[in-house]
Amino acid sequence: MRHVSTISLLLIFAAITLGAQSPVQYRATIQTVKYVYATAEPVARVASGGIVETNTLDCFGNVLQKPGDTLSMVKGDNPLTGPFYVEGAEAGDTLAVKILDLQIDSNQGVGAFGPGFGALNATNYTAMLGPTLPEKIWYYPIDHASNTATFRALDSKFSVSIPLHPFFGCIGVAPAGGEARSSIVPAEFGGNMDSPEASVGNTVYFPVNVPGALLYVGDGHAAMGDGEIAGTAIEVPLSARFQVSVIKGQKIGWPRFENEDAIMTVGAYRPVDDALRIAFTELVGWIHRDYGLSEMDAYELLTKVGRIRLSEMVDPNYVVVASVEKKYLPAKRPSVAGSPLASDK
């Protein structure tokens, strides 16, 4: 009995020690950020189950600070913090990133548009004979006490408060096949999804393509309308805290989100109807695998209770997030009930 008790105590002590491991802390600067999702030397290594505490710069590299500043000052779009190497992650696994805390690391945000960008502007994809829209920049004072930002019109005295909802505009892993993809691109590796679902309380899942997964974060948003139609949210730097976990031997094709109430899938492509098809095909597959409905039953159910968000339609790929509340789904299949890919209702 004494021998068993000693072993039990050792196991308990080991579990406490593991759980009490200090978070991995990293501070990004404009000199250390990246502008592509790619295989690169990691800035830090973290164990599966470990916590990362870090910061991100805004999509302009924190250089736009006052009236008179211009987009010509910006070194590059969407500077990324990372990559973070997650121990044990291998191609064919899934990386789960649980977002624990996001704090706006500034007293103001920035919004802007310029020639060749935005859903209502002439672009390389949508050529127009008319003149392009001129460069404009707005500054949004942030009231941390009331959790709001203030929109102030440039051409009148109108102003209005906007509730804050901080999230990562960019979160993704290194692509497959040795590719390096621009930080403005959303795709099957995640990236510039501009999805408000990448926020506190949600877990984001990514397919692992390379050893260590190589996770990048950036492009902090304080708030954003659906579609991000002018090309920017309320752009802010963030202080972030998140937990990473490796799900061994479980492969997914596209990013996913999950919280206590819903499961959500991402489609990123052009045209937007193909992005929607990807998202709903992934959601049908998730329901079939984890909740046991046939694909046809899942398809029919989603026709009645599914939801979509057009996250953005201004990047090289458009992003649609399809979702369903768990209250509409059957109980989890016993074979996957313990899977972190879909927590119990």
Coordinates of C-alpha atoms in Angstrom, one line a residue, residues 55-225:
N55 CA 2.3 40.4 -29.0
T56 CA 1.4 41.3 -32.6
L57 CA 1.8 44.5 -34.5
D58 CA -1.1 46.0 -36.4
C59 CA -1.4 45.4 -40.1
F60 CA 0.6 48.5 -40.9
G61 CA 3.5 47.6 -38.6
N62 CA 2.3 50.3 -36.0
V63 CA 3.7 53.1 -38.2
L64 CA 0.4 55.0 -38.8
Q65 CA -0.1 57.1 -35.7
K66 CA -1.4 60.6 -36.7
P67 CA -3.0 62.7 -39.4
G68 CA -0.5 63.3 -42.2
D69 CA 0.9 59.8 -42.0
T70 CA 0.6 57.9 -45.3
L71 CA 0.5 54.3 -46.5
S72 CA 3.8 54.9 -48.2
M73 CA 5.3 54.6 -44.7
V74 CA 4.2 51.0 -44.4
K75 CA 7.0 48.4 -44.8
G76 CA 4.7 45.5 -45.6
D77 CA 1.1 44.3 -45.0
N78 CA 0.2 42.1 -42.1
P79 CA 3.5 41.6 -40.2
L80 CA 3.3 38.2 -38.5
T81 CA 4.6 37.1 -35.1
G82 CA 6.2 33.7 -35.3
P83 CA 6.6 31.0 -36.2
F84 CA 6.1 29.0 -33.1
Y85 CA 7.3 25.4 -33.2
V86 CA 4.9 23.0 -31.5
E87 CA 6.7 19.9 -30.2
G88 CA 5.4 16.6 -31.6
A89 CA 3.4 18.1 -34.4
E90 CA 3.9 16.2 -37.7
A91 CA 2.3 16.3 -41.1
G92 CA -1.1 14.5 -40.9
D93 CA -1.8 15.8 -37.4
T94 CA -4.1 18.6 -36.3
L95 CA -3.0 21.7 -34.4
A96 CA -5.5 23.1 -31.9
V97 CA -5.1 26.7 -30.8
K98 CA -7.3 27.8 -27.9
I99 CA -7.4 31.6 -27.6
L100 CA -7.3 32.4 -23.9
D101 CA -6.9 36.2 -23.9
L102 CA -6.6 39.1 -26.4
Q103 CA -5.9 42.7 -25.2
I104 CA -5.7 45.7 -27.4
D105 CA -2.2 47.1 -27.0
S106 CA -2.9 50.7 -28.0
N107 CA -5.2 53.6 -27.3
Q108 CA -6.3 53.9 -30.9
G109 CA -7.0 51.9 -34.0
V110 CA -6.6 52.6 -37.7
G111 CA -8.7 52.1 -40.7
A112 CA -7.7 52.9 -44.3
F113 CA -8.2 52.2 -47.9
G114 CA -6.1 52.9 -51.0
P115 CA -6.0 52.4 -54.7
G116 CA -6.4 48.8 -55.8
F117 CA -7.9 47.4 -52.6
G118 CA -11.4 47.0 -51.2
A119 CA -14.6 45.3 -52.4
L120 CA -15.9 48.5 -54.0
N121 CA -12.6 49.6 -55.6
A122 CA -11.0 48.7 -58.9
T123 CA -8.5 45.8 -58.4
N124 CA -6.4 43.5 -60.4
Y125 CA -9.3 41.0 -60.2
T126 CA -12.0 43.5 -60.9
A127 CA -10.9 45.9 -63.6
M128 CA -12.8 49.2 -64.0
L129 CA -12.5 52.1 -66.4
G130 CA -13.4 54.6 -63.7
P131 CA -10.9 56.3 -61.4
T132 CA -9.7 54.4 -58.3
L133 CA -10.7 55.6 -54.9
P134 CA -8.2 57.9 -53.2
E135 CA -6.1 56.9 -50.2
K136 CA -7.9 57.7 -46.9
I137 CA -6.9 57.0 -43.3
W138 CA -9.2 57.1 -40.2
Y139 CA -8.1 57.0 -36.5
Y140 CA -10.3 55.4 -33.9
P141 CA -9.8 56.4 -30.3
I142 CA -10.2 53.4 -28.0
D143 CA -11.9 53.7 -24.6
H144 CA -10.7 50.7 -22.7
A145 CA -13.1 51.4 -19.8
S146 CA -16.2 51.3 -21.9
N147 CA -14.8 48.7 -24.4
T148 CA -15.6 50.9 -27.4
A149 CA -13.8 52.6 -30.3
T150 CA -15.1 55.8 -31.8
F151 CA -15.6 56.3 -35.5
R152 CA -15.1 60.0 -36.5
A153 CA -16.2 61.0 -40.0
L154 CA -13.6 62.8 -42.1
D155 CA -16.1 64.9 -44.1
S156 CA -18.5 65.9 -41.3
K157 CA -18.7 66.1 -37.5
F158 CA -20.5 62.8 -37.2
S159 CA -19.2 60.2 -34.7
V160 CA -20.4 56.9 -33.3
S161 CA -19.2 54.4 -30.7
I162 CA -18.4 50.8 -31.9
P163 CA -18.2 47.9 -29.4
L164 CA -14.8 46.1 -29.3
H165 CA -14.4 42.5 -30.3
P166 CA -10.6 41.8 -30.5
F167 CA -9.5 38.9 -32.8
F168 CA -6.6 37.7 -34.9
G169 CA -7.1 38.8 -38.5
C170 CA -4.1 36.5 -39.3
I171 CA -3.6 33.1 -37.7
G172 CA -2.2 30.1 -39.6
V173 CA 0.5 27.5 -40.1
A174 CA 3.2 26.8 -42.7
P175 CA 1.7 25.6 -45.9
A176 CA 2.4 22.2 -47.4
G177 CA 4.8 21.4 -50.2
G178 CA 7.4 24.0 -49.2
E179 CA 5.3 26.9 -50.3
A180 CA 5.7 30.4 -49.0
R181 CA 2.4 32.3 -49.1
S182 CA 2.0 36.0 -48.6
S183 CA 0.6 37.3 -45.2
I184 CA -2.4 38.8 -47.1
V185 CA -3.5 35.3 -48.3
P186 CA -6.1 33.1 -46.7
A187 CA -6.1 29.5 -47.7
E188 CA -6.2 25.9 -46.5
F189 CA -3.4 26.6 -44.0
G190 CA -5.4 29.5 -42.4
G191 CA -3.6 32.8 -42.9
N192 CA -5.4 36.1 -43.4
M193 CA -8.8 34.7 -42.7
D194 CA -10.1 38.0 -41.1
S195 CA -12.6 35.9 -39.2
P196 CA -14.0 37.3 -35.9
E197 CA -14.3 33.7 -34.8
A198 CA -10.5 33.8 -34.1
S199 CA -11.3 35.3 -30.7
V200 CA -11.3 34.6 -27.0
G201 CA -13.2 31.5 -26.0
N202 CA -12.8 29.8 -29.4
T203 CA -10.4 27.0 -30.5
V204 CA -9.0 27.1 -34.0
Y205 CA -7.9 23.9 -35.7
F206 CA -5.3 23.7 -38.5
P207 CA -4.0 20.9 -40.6
V208 CA -0.3 20.3 -39.8
N209 CA 1.8 20.3 -42.9
V210 CA 5.4 20.5 -41.6
P211 CA 7.3 19.4 -38.5
G212 CA 6.3 21.6 -35.6
A213 CA 3.3 23.1 -37.5
L214 CA 5.0 26.5 -37.4
L215 CA 2.2 28.8 -36.2
Y216 CA 2.0 32.5 -37.1
V217 CA -0.3 35.2 -35.6
G218 CA -0.9 38.8 -36.4
D219 CA -3.1 41.5 -37.9
G220 CA -5.0 42.3 -34.7
H221 CA -8.6 43.7 -35.1
A222 CA -10.6 45.6 -32.5
A223 CA -13.8 45.3 -34.5
M224 CA -14.8 44.5 -38.1
G225 CA -18.0 44.4 -40.2

